């Protein structure tokens, strides 16, 4: 019965074609291969990003267990096993992690933010490198958010019209304008493997009061019009990558259906569920997923945006979601919160001052595998040492990747309900903070 976390690959090397080897699933080029100009060092996360073949992604469904799906996304830059968790690198960097660290924790795809990368370093800089991959030294797939979430998160400093959104820059206060066309131009320069349409992330509530259906309908309709403009601009730019639509509509089934049907009519390479993890109760979120996910095409990947507690991921996988992103594992790590199967361990608490145990027995992350104690991590954190954030982030991201591997194995074995029961049983055992 597969109910535990999968420890992941053993990191062995296998021979490849044309002077290549595969180390920890990274293609290492030992010579000049046809169609490539880059040469990567062993173990490095860089791979050949120049002159790659341009094709849309393919989604391969390998197994299912109830509504849950075990699949595989194939990109020219690499393969992503699903369900997948994407670490967030807002500015082109997952905080406290090198690209090599990301490979070692098991990340196969990361997320960048269109809005923030547009502000800094700016498109002219990224363009000199031929795109974001080469600029940041990451040769695997990247998904970029369109900037639509900033329509939500910077609502206090924006002006929204049919044409687009004008923001006060959080960097210097200058005016910044984003529209579907501008967002698609930025994402084309970034050359992300998955671009997202520009949308308005519908809020759950305003000033503590849930928005009414009329307000949610207006927001959804605007996002649908922007989806058409995004699709048109993406195609006119000749972007050879992939564009995902985003289903909006708040917590209202009829609105979600109108949004999903409209997006499918336009046609996208994958479909995201947006407008959740914006303050709604957990039961409302799960109910919204219950009626929204079945509306999405079965032959396309499904992405739940911004939802990231381990419990939320398990529940969404059970409902048929394939892809996730969230800042939670990295942000929590920098604030001294470490994920373990029983819940969350707060390393700043005094009870860990002389604790000789590693963060999590059986974890194969760098921190645990090398015997770094809870006492040492607490010491580093109290001294504001950079290593505290590095070790904690490595652990949290590896914890998430092991969770995803466990979910994939359980779906393959047809034991997802057993996995889920064991997952919750461990969390009910005892508080660990």
Coordinates of C-alpha atoms in Angstrom, one line a residue, residues 102-346:
X102 CA 16.4 23.4 -7.5
X103 CA 17.5 20.4 -9.6
X104 CA 18.6 18.6 -6.4
X105 CA 15.3 19.2 -4.6
X106 CA 13.5 17.7 -7.7
X107 CA 12.0 20.8 -9.3
X108 CA 11.3 20.3 -13.0
X109 CA 9.5 23.6 -13.8
X110 CA 9.6 27.0 -12.0
X111 CA 7.5 30.1 -12.1
X112 CA 8.5 33.7 -12.9
X113 CA 6.4 36.9 -12.8
X114 CA 5.9 39.0 -15.9
X115 CA 5.1 42.2 -14.1
X116 CA 8.1 42.2 -11.8
X117 CA 10.6 41.1 -14.5
X118 CA 9.2 43.8 -16.7
X119 CA 10.1 46.4 -14.0
X120 CA 13.4 44.8 -13.1
X121 CA 15.7 44.0 -15.0
X122 CA 13.5 45.1 -17.9
X123 CA 13.0 43.5 -21.3
X124 CA 16.0 45.0 -23.0
X125 CA 18.3 43.2 -20.6
X126 CA 16.5 39.8 -20.9
X127 CA 16.4 40.2 -24.7
X128 CA 20.2 40.4 -24.9
X129 CA 20.3 36.9 -23.4
X130 CA 17.6 35.5 -25.8
X131 CA 15.1 35.0 -23.0
X132 CA 14.7 34.3 -19.4
X133 CA 16.2 30.8 -19.4
X134 CA 19.7 31.9 -20.4
X135 CA 19.5 35.0 -18.2
X136 CA 18.9 33.0 -15.0
X137 CA 20.8 29.9 -16.0
X138 CA 17.8 27.5 -15.9
X139 CA 17.4 25.2 -18.8
X140 CA 14.2 23.5 -17.8
X141 CA 10.7 24.7 -18.4
X142 CA 9.4 28.0 -17.0
X143 CA 5.8 29.3 -16.5
X144 CA 5.3 33.0 -16.3
X145 CA 2.3 34.6 -14.6
X146 CA 0.8 37.3 -16.8
X147 CA 0.8 40.1 -14.3
X148 CA -2.9 39.5 -13.7
X149 CA -2.4 38.7 -10.1
X150 CA -1.0 42.2 -9.6
X151 CA -4.4 43.5 -10.8
X152 CA -5.6 41.9 -7.5
X153 CA -2.7 42.4 -5.1
X154 CA -2.0 46.0 -6.1
X155 CA -5.7 47.0 -6.2
X156 CA -5.0 50.0 -3.9
X157 CA -2.6 51.5 -6.5
X158 CA -4.2 50.7 -9.8
X159 CA -6.7 52.1 -12.4
X160 CA -8.6 49.4 -14.3
X161 CA -10.3 50.0 -17.6
X162 CA -11.4 47.9 -20.6
X163 CA -8.1 48.6 -22.2
X164 CA -5.9 47.4 -19.3
X165 CA -4.5 48.4 -16.0
X166 CA -2.4 51.3 -14.9
X167 CA -0.3 50.8 -11.8
X168 CA 1.9 52.9 -9.6
X169 CA 5.2 51.0 -9.8
X170 CA 6.1 49.4 -6.4
X171 CA 9.8 50.1 -7.3
X172 CA 9.7 53.9 -7.9
X173 CA 6.1 55.0 -8.1
X174 CA 6.1 55.6 -11.9
X175 CA 3.2 54.7 -14.0
X176 CA 3.2 51.2 -15.5
X177 CA 0.5 50.0 -18.0
X178 CA -0.4 46.4 -18.6
X179 CA -2.9 45.0 -21.1
X180 CA -3.4 41.7 -22.8
X181 CA -1.2 42.8 -25.7
X182 CA 1.6 44.3 -23.4
X183 CA 1.6 41.1 -21.3
X184 CA 1.9 38.9 -24.3
X185 CA 4.8 41.0 -25.7
X186 CA 6.6 40.7 -22.4
X187 CA 6.1 37.0 -22.1
X188 CA 7.2 36.5 -25.7
X189 CA 10.5 38.2 -24.9
X190 CA 10.8 36.2 -21.7
X191 CA 10.3 33.0 -23.9
X192 CA 8.6 31.2 -21.1
X193 CA 7.5 27.7 -22.0
X194 CA 4.0 28.5 -20.6
X195 CA 2.6 32.0 -20.8
X196 CA -0.6 32.9 -19.0
X197 CA -3.4 35.1 -20.4
X198 CA -3.9 38.5 -18.8
X199 CA -6.9 38.5 -16.6
X200 CA -8.5 40.1 -13.6
X201 CA -8.2 37.9 -10.5
X202 CA -11.7 38.1 -9.1
X203 CA -11.5 38.9 -5.3
X204 CA -13.5 36.8 -2.9
X205 CA -14.3 39.8 -0.7
X206 CA -13.8 43.6 -0.5
X207 CA -13.3 45.2 2.9
X208 CA -14.2 41.9 4.6
X209 CA -17.5 41.5 2.7
X210 CA -17.8 38.8 0.0
X211 CA -18.5 40.3 -3.4
X212 CA -21.9 39.7 -5.0
X213 CA -22.5 37.6 -8.1
X214 CA -23.0 40.7 -10.3
X215 CA -19.5 42.0 -9.4
X216 CA -18.0 38.5 -10.0
X217 CA -19.9 38.3 -13.4
X218 CA -18.5 41.7 -14.5
X219 CA -14.9 40.6 -13.6
X220 CA -15.3 37.2 -15.3
X221 CA -16.7 38.8 -18.5
X222 CA -13.8 41.3 -18.6
X223 CA -11.3 38.4 -18.2
X224 CA -13.0 36.5 -21.0
X225 CA -12.6 39.5 -23.3
X226 CA -9.0 39.9 -22.3
X227 CA -8.5 36.2 -23.0
X228 CA -9.6 36.7 -26.6
X229 CA -7.2 39.6 -26.9
X230 CA -4.4 37.6 -25.3
X231 CA -4.9 34.7 -27.7
X232 CA -4.9 37.0 -30.7
X233 CA -1.8 39.0 -29.6
X234 CA 0.1 35.8 -28.7
X235 CA -0.6 34.3 -32.2
X236 CA 0.2 37.6 -34.0
X237 CA 3.6 37.8 -32.2
X238 CA 4.4 34.3 -33.5
X239 CA 5.1 33.0 -30.0
X240 CA 6.1 29.4 -30.5
X241 CA 5.4 28.4 -26.9
X242 CA 2.2 27.6 -25.0
X243 CA -0.6 29.8 -23.7
X244 CA -2.9 28.8 -20.8
X245 CA -6.4 30.2 -20.2
X246 CA -7.6 31.1 -16.7
X247 CA -11.1 30.3 -15.5
X248 CA -12.6 33.0 -13.3
X249 CA -16.1 33.5 -11.9
X250 CA -15.6 33.6 -8.2
X251 CA -17.4 30.9 -6.2
X252 CA -20.4 30.9 -8.6
X253 CA -20.9 27.7 -10.6
X254 CA -22.8 29.4 -13.5
X255 CA -20.1 32.0 -13.9
X256 CA -17.3 29.4 -13.8
X257 CA -19.1 27.5 -16.5
X258 CA -19.5 30.5 -18.7
X259 CA -15.8 31.3 -18.3
X260 CA -14.7 27.7 -19.0
X261 CA -16.9 27.3 -22.0
X262 CA -15.7 30.7 -23.4
X263 CA -12.1 29.8 -22.9
X264 CA -12.4 26.3 -24.5
X265 CA -14.1 28.0 -27.4
X266 CA -11.1 30.3 -27.9
X267 CA -8.7 27.4 -27.5
X268 CA -5.7 27.1 -25.2
X269 CA -2.9 24.7 -24.5
X270 CA -3.9 24.3 -20.9
X271 CA -6.4 25.7 -18.4
X272 CA -5.9 27.3 -15.0
X273 CA -8.3 27.8 -12.2
X274 CA -7.8 31.3 -10.9
X275 CA -9.5 33.4 -8.3
X276 CA -9.0 31.0 -5.4
X277 CA -6.6 31.3 -2.4
X278 CA -7.8 34.9 -2.2
X279 CA -9.4 34.7 1.2
X280 CA -12.2 32.2 0.7
X281 CA -12.7 29.5 3.4
X282 CA -11.3 26.1 2.6
X283 CA -14.6 24.4 2.2
X284 CA -15.7 27.1 -0.3
X285 CA -12.5 26.5 -2.3
X286 CA -13.0 22.8 -2.4
X287 CA -16.7 23.1 -3.4
X288 CA -15.7 25.5 -6.2
X289 CA -13.1 23.0 -7.5
X290 CA -15.7 20.3 -7.3
X291 CA -17.8 21.9 -9.9
X292 CA -15.1 23.8 -11.9
X293 CA -12.5 21.0 -12.7
X294 CA -15.0 18.8 -14.5
X295 CA -15.7 21.7 -16.9
X296 CA -12.1 21.6 -18.2
X297 CA -10.9 19.5 -21.1
X298 CA -9.6 16.1 -20.0
X299 CA -6.8 16.1 -22.6
X300 CA -5.2 19.4 -21.3
X301 CA -3.3 20.1 -18.2
X302 CA -5.1 21.8 -15.3
X303 CA -3.4 24.3 -13.1
X304 CA -4.6 25.7 -9.7
X305 CA -3.0 29.1 -9.3
X306 CA -1.4 30.1 -6.0
X307 CA -2.8 27.3 -3.8
X308 CA 0.0 25.8 -1.7
X309 CA -0.7 24.3 1.7
X310 CA 0.1 20.6 1.6
X311 CA -3.5 19.9 2.7
X312 CA -4.8 22.1 -0.1
X313 CA -2.6 20.3 -2.7
X314 CA -3.8 16.9 -1.6
X315 CA -7.5 18.0 -1.9
X316 CA -7.0 19.6 -5.3
X317 CA -5.1 16.5 -6.6
X318 CA -8.0 14.4 -5.5
X319 CA -10.3 16.7 -7.6
X320 CA -8.2 16.4 -10.8
X321 CA -5.6 19.3 -10.6
X322 CA -2.2 18.7 -12.3
X323 CA -0.1 21.7 -11.5
X324 CA 0.5 24.0 -8.5
X325 CA 2.6 27.0 -7.5
X326 CA 2.9 28.9 -4.2
X327 CA 5.4 31.0 -2.3
X328 CA 4.5 29.2 0.9
X329 CA 7.4 26.7 1.2
X330 CA 10.0 29.4 0.4
X331 CA 8.5 32.2 2.4
X332 CA 7.8 30.0 5.4
X333 CA 11.4 28.7 5.3
X334 CA 12.8 32.3 5.5
X335 CA 10.5 32.9 8.5
X336 CA 11.5 29.8 10.4
X337 CA 8.6 27.5 9.6
X338 CA 9.6 24.1 8.4
X339 CA 7.3 21.5 6.9
X340 CA 7.2 17.9 8.3
X341 CA 4.6 15.2 7.8
X342 CA 3.0 16.0 11.1
X343 CA 2.5 19.7 10.2
X344 CA 4.7 22.7 10.7
X345 CA 7.8 23.0 12.9
X346 CA 8.7 26.5 14.1

